[in-house]
Short mmCIF file of C-alpha atoms and ligand atoms in Angstrom, two decimals:
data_model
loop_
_atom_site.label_atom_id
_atom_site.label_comp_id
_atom_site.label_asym_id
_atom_site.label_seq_id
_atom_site.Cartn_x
_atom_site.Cartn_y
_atom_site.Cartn_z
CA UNK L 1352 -9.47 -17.30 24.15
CA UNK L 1353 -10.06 -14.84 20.76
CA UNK L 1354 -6.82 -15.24 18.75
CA UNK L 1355 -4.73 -11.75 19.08
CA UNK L 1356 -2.94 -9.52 16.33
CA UNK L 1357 -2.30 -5.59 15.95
CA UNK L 1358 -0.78 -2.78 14.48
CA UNK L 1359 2.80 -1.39 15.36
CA UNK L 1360 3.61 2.19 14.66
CA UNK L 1361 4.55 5.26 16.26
CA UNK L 1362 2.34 7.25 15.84
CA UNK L 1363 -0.74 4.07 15.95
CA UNK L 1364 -3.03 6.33 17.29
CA UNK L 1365 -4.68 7.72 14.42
CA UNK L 1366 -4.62 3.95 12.76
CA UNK L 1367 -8.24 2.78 11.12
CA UNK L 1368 -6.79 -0.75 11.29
CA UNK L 1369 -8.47 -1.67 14.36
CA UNK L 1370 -11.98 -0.89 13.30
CA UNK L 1371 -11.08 -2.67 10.25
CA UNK L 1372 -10.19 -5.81 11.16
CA UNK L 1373 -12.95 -5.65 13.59
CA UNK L 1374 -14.94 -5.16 10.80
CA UNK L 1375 -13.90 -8.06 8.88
CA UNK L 1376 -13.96 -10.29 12.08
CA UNK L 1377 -17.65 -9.82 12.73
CA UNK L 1378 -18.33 -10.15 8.70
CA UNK L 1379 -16.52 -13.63 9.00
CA UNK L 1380 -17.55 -15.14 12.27
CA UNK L 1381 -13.48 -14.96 13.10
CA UNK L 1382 -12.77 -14.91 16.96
CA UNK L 1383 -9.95 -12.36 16.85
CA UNK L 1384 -8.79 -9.25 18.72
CA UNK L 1385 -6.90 -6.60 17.11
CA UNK L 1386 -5.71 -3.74 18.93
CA UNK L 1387 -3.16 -0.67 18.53
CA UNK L 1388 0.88 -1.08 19.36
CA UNK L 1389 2.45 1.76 20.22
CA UNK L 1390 6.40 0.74 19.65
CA UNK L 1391 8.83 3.16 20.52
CA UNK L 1392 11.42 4.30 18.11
CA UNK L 1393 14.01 2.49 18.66
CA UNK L 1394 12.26 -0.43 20.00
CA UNK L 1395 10.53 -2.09 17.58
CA UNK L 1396 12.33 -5.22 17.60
CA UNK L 1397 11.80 -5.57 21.58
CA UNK L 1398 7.96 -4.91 20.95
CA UNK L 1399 7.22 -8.27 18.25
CA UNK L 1400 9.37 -9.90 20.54
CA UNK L 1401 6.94 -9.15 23.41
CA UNK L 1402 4.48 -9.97 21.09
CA UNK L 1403 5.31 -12.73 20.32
CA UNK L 1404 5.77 -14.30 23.81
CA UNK L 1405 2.31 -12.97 24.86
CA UNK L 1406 0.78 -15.38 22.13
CA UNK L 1407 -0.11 -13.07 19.39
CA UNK L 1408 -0.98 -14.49 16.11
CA UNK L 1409 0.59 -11.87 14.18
CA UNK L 1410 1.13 -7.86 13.45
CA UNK L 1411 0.32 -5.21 10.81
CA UNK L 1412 3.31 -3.01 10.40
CA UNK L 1413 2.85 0.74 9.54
CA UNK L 1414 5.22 3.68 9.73
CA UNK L 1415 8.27 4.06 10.34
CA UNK L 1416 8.82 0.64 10.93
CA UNK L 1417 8.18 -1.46 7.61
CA UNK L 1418 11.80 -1.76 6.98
CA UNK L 1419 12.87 -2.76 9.67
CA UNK L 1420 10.08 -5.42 9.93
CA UNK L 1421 11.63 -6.68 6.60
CA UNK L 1422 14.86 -6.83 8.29
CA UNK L 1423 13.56 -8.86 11.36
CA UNK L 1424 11.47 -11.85 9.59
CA UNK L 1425 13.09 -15.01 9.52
CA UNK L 1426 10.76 -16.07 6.41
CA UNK L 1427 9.71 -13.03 3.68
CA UNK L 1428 7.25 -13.78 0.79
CA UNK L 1429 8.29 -12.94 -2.80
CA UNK L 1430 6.07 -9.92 -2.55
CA UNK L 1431 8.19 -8.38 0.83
CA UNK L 1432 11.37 -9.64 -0.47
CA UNK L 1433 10.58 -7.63 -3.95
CA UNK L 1434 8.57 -4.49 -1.85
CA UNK L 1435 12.27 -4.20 0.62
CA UNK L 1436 9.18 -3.72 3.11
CA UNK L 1437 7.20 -5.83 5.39
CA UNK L 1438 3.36 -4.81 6.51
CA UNK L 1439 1.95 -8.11 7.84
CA UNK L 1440 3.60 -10.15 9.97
CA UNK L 1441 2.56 -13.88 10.99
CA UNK L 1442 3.85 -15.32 14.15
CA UNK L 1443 3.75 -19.02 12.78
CA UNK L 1444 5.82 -21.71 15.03
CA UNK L 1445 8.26 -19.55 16.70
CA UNK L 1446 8.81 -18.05 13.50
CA UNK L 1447 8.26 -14.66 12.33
CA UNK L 1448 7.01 -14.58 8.25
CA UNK L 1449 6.84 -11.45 6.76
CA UNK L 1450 4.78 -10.26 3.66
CA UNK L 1451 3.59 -6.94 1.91
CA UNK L 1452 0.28 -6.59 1.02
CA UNK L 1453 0.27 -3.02 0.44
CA UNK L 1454 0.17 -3.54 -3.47
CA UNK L 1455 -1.88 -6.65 -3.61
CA UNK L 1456 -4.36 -4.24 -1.72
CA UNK L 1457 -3.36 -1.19 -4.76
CA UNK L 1458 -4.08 -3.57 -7.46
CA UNK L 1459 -7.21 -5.22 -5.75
CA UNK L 1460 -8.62 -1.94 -5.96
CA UNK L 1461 -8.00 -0.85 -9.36
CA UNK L 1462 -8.99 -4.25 -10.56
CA UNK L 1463 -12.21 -5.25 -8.12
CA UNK L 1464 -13.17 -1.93 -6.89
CA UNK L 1465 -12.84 0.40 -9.82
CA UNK L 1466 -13.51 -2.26 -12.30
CA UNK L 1467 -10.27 -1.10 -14.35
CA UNK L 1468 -8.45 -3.41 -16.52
CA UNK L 1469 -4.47 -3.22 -16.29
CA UNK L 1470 -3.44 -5.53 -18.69
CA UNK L 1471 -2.19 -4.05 -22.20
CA UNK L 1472 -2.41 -0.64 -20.41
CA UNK L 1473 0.38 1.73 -19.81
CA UNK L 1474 0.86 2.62 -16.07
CA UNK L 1475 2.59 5.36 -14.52
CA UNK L 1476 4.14 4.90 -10.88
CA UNK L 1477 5.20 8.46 -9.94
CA UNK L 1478 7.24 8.00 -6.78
CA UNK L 1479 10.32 5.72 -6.02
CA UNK L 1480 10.02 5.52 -2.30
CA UNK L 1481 8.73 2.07 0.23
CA UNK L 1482 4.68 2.11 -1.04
CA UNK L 1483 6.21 2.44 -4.97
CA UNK L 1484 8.53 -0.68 -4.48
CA UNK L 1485 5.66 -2.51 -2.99
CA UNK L 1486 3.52 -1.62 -5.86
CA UNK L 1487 5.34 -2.48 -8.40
CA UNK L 1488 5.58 -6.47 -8.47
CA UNK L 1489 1.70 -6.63 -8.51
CA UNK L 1490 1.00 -3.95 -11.25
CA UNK L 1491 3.44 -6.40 -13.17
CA UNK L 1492 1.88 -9.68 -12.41
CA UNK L 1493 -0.88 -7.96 -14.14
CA UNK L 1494 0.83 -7.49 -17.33
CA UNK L 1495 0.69 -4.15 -18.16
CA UNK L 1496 1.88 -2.81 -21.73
CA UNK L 1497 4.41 -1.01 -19.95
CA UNK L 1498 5.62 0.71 -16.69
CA UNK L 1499 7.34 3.65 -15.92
CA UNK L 1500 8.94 4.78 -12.68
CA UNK L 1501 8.72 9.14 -12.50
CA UNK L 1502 10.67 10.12 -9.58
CA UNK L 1503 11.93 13.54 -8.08
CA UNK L 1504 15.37 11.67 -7.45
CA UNK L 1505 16.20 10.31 -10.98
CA UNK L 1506 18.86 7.72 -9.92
CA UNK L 1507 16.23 5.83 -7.04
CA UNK L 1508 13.69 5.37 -9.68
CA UNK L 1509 16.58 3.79 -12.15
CA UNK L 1510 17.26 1.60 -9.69
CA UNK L 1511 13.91 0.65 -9.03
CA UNK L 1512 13.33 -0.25 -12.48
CA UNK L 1513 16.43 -2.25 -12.97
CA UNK L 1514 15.72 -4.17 -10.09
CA UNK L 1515 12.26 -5.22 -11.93
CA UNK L 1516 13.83 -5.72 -15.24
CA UNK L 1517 11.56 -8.25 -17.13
CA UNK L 1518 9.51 -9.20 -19.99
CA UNK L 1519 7.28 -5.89 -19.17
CA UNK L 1520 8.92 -2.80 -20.30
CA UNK L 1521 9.92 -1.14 -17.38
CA UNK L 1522 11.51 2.46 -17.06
CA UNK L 1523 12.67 5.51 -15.17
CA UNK L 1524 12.79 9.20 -15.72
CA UNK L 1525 12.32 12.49 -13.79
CA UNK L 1526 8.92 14.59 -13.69
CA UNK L 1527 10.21 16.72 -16.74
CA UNK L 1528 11.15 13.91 -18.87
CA UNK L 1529 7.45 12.45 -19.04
CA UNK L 1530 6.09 11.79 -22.41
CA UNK L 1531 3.05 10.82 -23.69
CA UNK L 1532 0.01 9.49 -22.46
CA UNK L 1533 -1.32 6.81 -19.56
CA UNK L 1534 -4.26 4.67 -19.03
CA UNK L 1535 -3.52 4.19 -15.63
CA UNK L 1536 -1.22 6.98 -12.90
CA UNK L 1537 -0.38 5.90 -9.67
CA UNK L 1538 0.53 8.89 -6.89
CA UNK L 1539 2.93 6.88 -4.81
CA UNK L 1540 4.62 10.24 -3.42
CA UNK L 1541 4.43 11.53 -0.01
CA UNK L 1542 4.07 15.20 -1.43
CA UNK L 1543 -0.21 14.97 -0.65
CA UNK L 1544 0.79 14.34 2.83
CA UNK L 1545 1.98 18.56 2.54
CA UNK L 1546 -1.07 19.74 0.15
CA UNK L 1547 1.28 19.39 -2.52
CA UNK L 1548 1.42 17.10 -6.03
CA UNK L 1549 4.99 16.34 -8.05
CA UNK L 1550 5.06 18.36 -10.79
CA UNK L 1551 3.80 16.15 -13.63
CA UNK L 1552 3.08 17.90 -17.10
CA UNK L 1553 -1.39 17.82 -18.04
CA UNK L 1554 -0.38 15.82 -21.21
CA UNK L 1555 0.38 12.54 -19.14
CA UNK L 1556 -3.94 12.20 -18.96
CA UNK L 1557 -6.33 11.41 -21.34
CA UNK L 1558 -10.00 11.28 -21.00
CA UNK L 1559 -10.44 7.33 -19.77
CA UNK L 1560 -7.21 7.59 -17.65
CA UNK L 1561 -7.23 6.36 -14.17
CA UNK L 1562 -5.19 8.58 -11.79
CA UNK L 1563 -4.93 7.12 -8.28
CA UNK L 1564 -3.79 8.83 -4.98
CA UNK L 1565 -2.25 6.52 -2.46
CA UNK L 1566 -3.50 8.96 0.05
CA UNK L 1567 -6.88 9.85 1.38
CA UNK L 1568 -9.21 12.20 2.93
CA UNK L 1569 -12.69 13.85 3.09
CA UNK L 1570 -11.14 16.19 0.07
CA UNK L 1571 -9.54 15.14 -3.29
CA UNK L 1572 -5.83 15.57 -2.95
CA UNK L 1573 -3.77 18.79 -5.23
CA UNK L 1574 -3.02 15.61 -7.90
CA UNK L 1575 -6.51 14.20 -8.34
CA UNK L 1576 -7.90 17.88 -8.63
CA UNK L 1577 -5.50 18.44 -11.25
CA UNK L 1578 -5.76 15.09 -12.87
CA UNK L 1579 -9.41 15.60 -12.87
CA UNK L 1580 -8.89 19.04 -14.60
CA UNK L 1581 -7.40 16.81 -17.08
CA UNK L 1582 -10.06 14.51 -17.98
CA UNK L 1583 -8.56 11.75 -15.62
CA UNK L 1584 -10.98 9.66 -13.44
CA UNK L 1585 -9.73 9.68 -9.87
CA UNK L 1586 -9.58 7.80 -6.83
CA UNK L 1587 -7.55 8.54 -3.55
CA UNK L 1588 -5.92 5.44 -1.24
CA UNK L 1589 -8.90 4.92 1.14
CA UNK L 1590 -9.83 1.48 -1.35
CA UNK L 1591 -5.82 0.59 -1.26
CA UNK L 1592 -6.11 0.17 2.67
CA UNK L 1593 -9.38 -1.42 3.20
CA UNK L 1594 -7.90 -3.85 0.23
CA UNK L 1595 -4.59 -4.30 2.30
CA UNK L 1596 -6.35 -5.04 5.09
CA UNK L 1597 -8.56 -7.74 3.66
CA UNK L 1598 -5.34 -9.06 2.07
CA UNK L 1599 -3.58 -9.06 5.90
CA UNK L 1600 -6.69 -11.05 7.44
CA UNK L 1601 -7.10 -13.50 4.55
CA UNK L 1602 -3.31 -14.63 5.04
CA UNK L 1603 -3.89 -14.42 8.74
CA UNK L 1604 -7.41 -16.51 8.83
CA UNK L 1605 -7.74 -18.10 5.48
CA UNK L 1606 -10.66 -16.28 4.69
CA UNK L 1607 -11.51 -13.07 2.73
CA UNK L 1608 -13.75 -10.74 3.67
CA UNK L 1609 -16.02 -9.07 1.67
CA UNK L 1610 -14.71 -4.98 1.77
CA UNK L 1611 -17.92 -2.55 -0.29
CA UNK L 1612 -20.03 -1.86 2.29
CA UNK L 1613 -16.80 -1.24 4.67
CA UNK L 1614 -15.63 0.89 2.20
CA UNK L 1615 -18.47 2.77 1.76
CA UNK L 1616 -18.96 3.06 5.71
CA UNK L 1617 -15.36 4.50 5.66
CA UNK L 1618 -15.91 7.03 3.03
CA UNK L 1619 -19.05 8.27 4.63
CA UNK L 1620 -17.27 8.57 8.35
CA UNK L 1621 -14.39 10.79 6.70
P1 LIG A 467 8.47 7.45 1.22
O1 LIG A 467 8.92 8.50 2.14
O2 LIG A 467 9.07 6.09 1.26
O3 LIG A 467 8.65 7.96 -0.31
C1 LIG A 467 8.30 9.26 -0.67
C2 LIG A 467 8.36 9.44 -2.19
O4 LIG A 467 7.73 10.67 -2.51
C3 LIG A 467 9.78 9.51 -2.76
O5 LIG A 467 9.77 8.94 -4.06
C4 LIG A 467 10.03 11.03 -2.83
O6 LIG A 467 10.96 11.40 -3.86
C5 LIG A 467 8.65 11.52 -3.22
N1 LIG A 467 8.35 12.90 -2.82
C6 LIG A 467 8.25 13.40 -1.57
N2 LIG A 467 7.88 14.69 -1.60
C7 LIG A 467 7.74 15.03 -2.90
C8 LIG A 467 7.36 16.23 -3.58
N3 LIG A 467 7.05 17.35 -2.90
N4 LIG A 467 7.30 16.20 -4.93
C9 LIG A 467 7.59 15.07 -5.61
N5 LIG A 467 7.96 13.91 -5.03
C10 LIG A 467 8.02 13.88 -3.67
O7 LIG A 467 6.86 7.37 1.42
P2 LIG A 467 5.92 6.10 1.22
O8 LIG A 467 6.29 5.44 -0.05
O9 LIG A 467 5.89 5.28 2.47
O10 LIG A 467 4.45 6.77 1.11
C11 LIG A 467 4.05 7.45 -0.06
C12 LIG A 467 2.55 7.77 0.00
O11 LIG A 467 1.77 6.58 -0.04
C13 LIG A 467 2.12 8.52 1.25
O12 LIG A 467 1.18 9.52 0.86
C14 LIG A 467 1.41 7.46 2.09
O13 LIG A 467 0.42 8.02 2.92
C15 LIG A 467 0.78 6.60 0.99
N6 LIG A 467 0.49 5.22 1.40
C16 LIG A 467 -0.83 4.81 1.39
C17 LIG A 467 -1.17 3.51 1.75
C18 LIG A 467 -2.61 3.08 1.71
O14 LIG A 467 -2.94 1.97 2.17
N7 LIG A 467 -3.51 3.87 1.15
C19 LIG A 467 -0.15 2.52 2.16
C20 LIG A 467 1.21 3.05 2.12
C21 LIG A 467 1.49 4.36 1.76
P3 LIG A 467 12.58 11.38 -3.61
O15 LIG A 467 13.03 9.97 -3.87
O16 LIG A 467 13.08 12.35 -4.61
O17 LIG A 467 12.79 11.82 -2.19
#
């Protein structure tokens, strides 16, 4: 019998997982069947339970329930411990691991799939909510020149940053405090989700800057239109979730899949 996983949300309709990790099954000669959870609200904990008695392998984990994955794994990788959110969960001996691959799957795509250096650059994370935390122990295992944390809420982004206090130079500040230039600017905020884009000052691009939406769609988002007006190179979240993905099967199946011509079968389908 094919080896079972799937995603958990509420909604989990509108979830490209599925056709993913299809995807990647065919590409790898992996027997596996991954299908669509609905949990309900305030049953998540009831539903990997079910789960896990039906003989599941393990679970992607998508909103609103990443936290309280995190709360329910008896095991958490660095990355999940660090992220405060859990997207993949393995079912491993009666024992439920939990890791974050949402910014493994960021980084993968900046680095692989863009082709863009981040070491010695200087990164911008605007955003302090659960896909910024996840992102930020990867961009630092890459050794940027420095990071800083831009968030409407001033104190959540401090915190954020003194939580990650390292050898990188890592800092917070508010949308009107940003100064100077960045190689690389990471749209971690949910404000694309409403057509709308935090308001960051032009001066924070350069020609040769990356600016990244964690968000996708058929159209460029408000902040990679503007960032684009700016001289920026842009690229919306569609990458970060294929790369995710591939991160989430490889743990699962100890094999990576291959993810450009996905990609590119994704973009077109949009
Ligand atoms: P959260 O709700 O955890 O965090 C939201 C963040 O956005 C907070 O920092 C909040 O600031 C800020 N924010 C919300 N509205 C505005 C606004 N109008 N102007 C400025 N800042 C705003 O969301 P997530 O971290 O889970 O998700 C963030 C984004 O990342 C979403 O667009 C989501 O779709 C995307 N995402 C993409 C993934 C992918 O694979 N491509 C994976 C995961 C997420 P404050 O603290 O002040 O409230």
């Amino acid at each position: 019998m094919s080896d079972r996983y799937c995603v958990i949300g509420h909604p989990v309709a509108h979830s490209k997982s599925p056709a993913i990790h299809a995807d990647f099954a065919r590409a790898t000669g992996q027997d596996v069947v991954y299908e669509r959870c609905l949990a309900p609200l305030d049953g998540f904990s009831d539903t990997v339970a079910g789960l896990v008695a039906a003989g599941y392998k393990g679970a992607n984990v998508t909103v609103p329930f990443k936290l309280e994955a995190e709360q329910l794994a008896d095991e958490l990788s660095p990355r999940a411990r660090a992220a405060g959110a859990v997207n993949t969960l393995s079912f491993v001996n009666g024992r439920i691991v939990g890791e974050n691959t949402d910014g493994a799957g960021l980084v993968g795509d900046i680095v692989r799939n863009a082709g863009f250096a981040i070491a010695g650059k200087r990164v911008l994370l605007l955003g302090a909510g659960g896909a910024a935390r996840g992102a930020i122990l990867p961009l630092l295992a890459e050794q940027p020149a420095s990071l800083t944390i831009a968030n409407r809420t001033l104190a959540t982004a401090e915190a954020l940053a003194a939580r990650f206090a390292g050898p990188a130079a890592v800092s917070a500040c508010r949308f009107d405090q940003l100064d100077g230039r960045f190689d690389l600017v990471v749209n971690a905020t949910s404000a694309s989700l409403s057509a709308d884009m935090p308001p960051i000052p032009a001066h924070i691009f350069a020609d040769g800057t990356l600016a990244l939406d964690m968000m996708y769609g058929s159209q460029p988002s408000p902040f990679m239109a503007f960032a684009q007006g700016c001289g920026a190179a842009t690229r919306d979240g569609l990458g970060m979730l294929v790369e995710q993905a591939a991160e989430a099967f490889a743990i699962w199946r100890g094999v990576r899949p291959a993810t450009t011509a996905l990609l590119a079968r994704l973009r077109s389908s949009l």
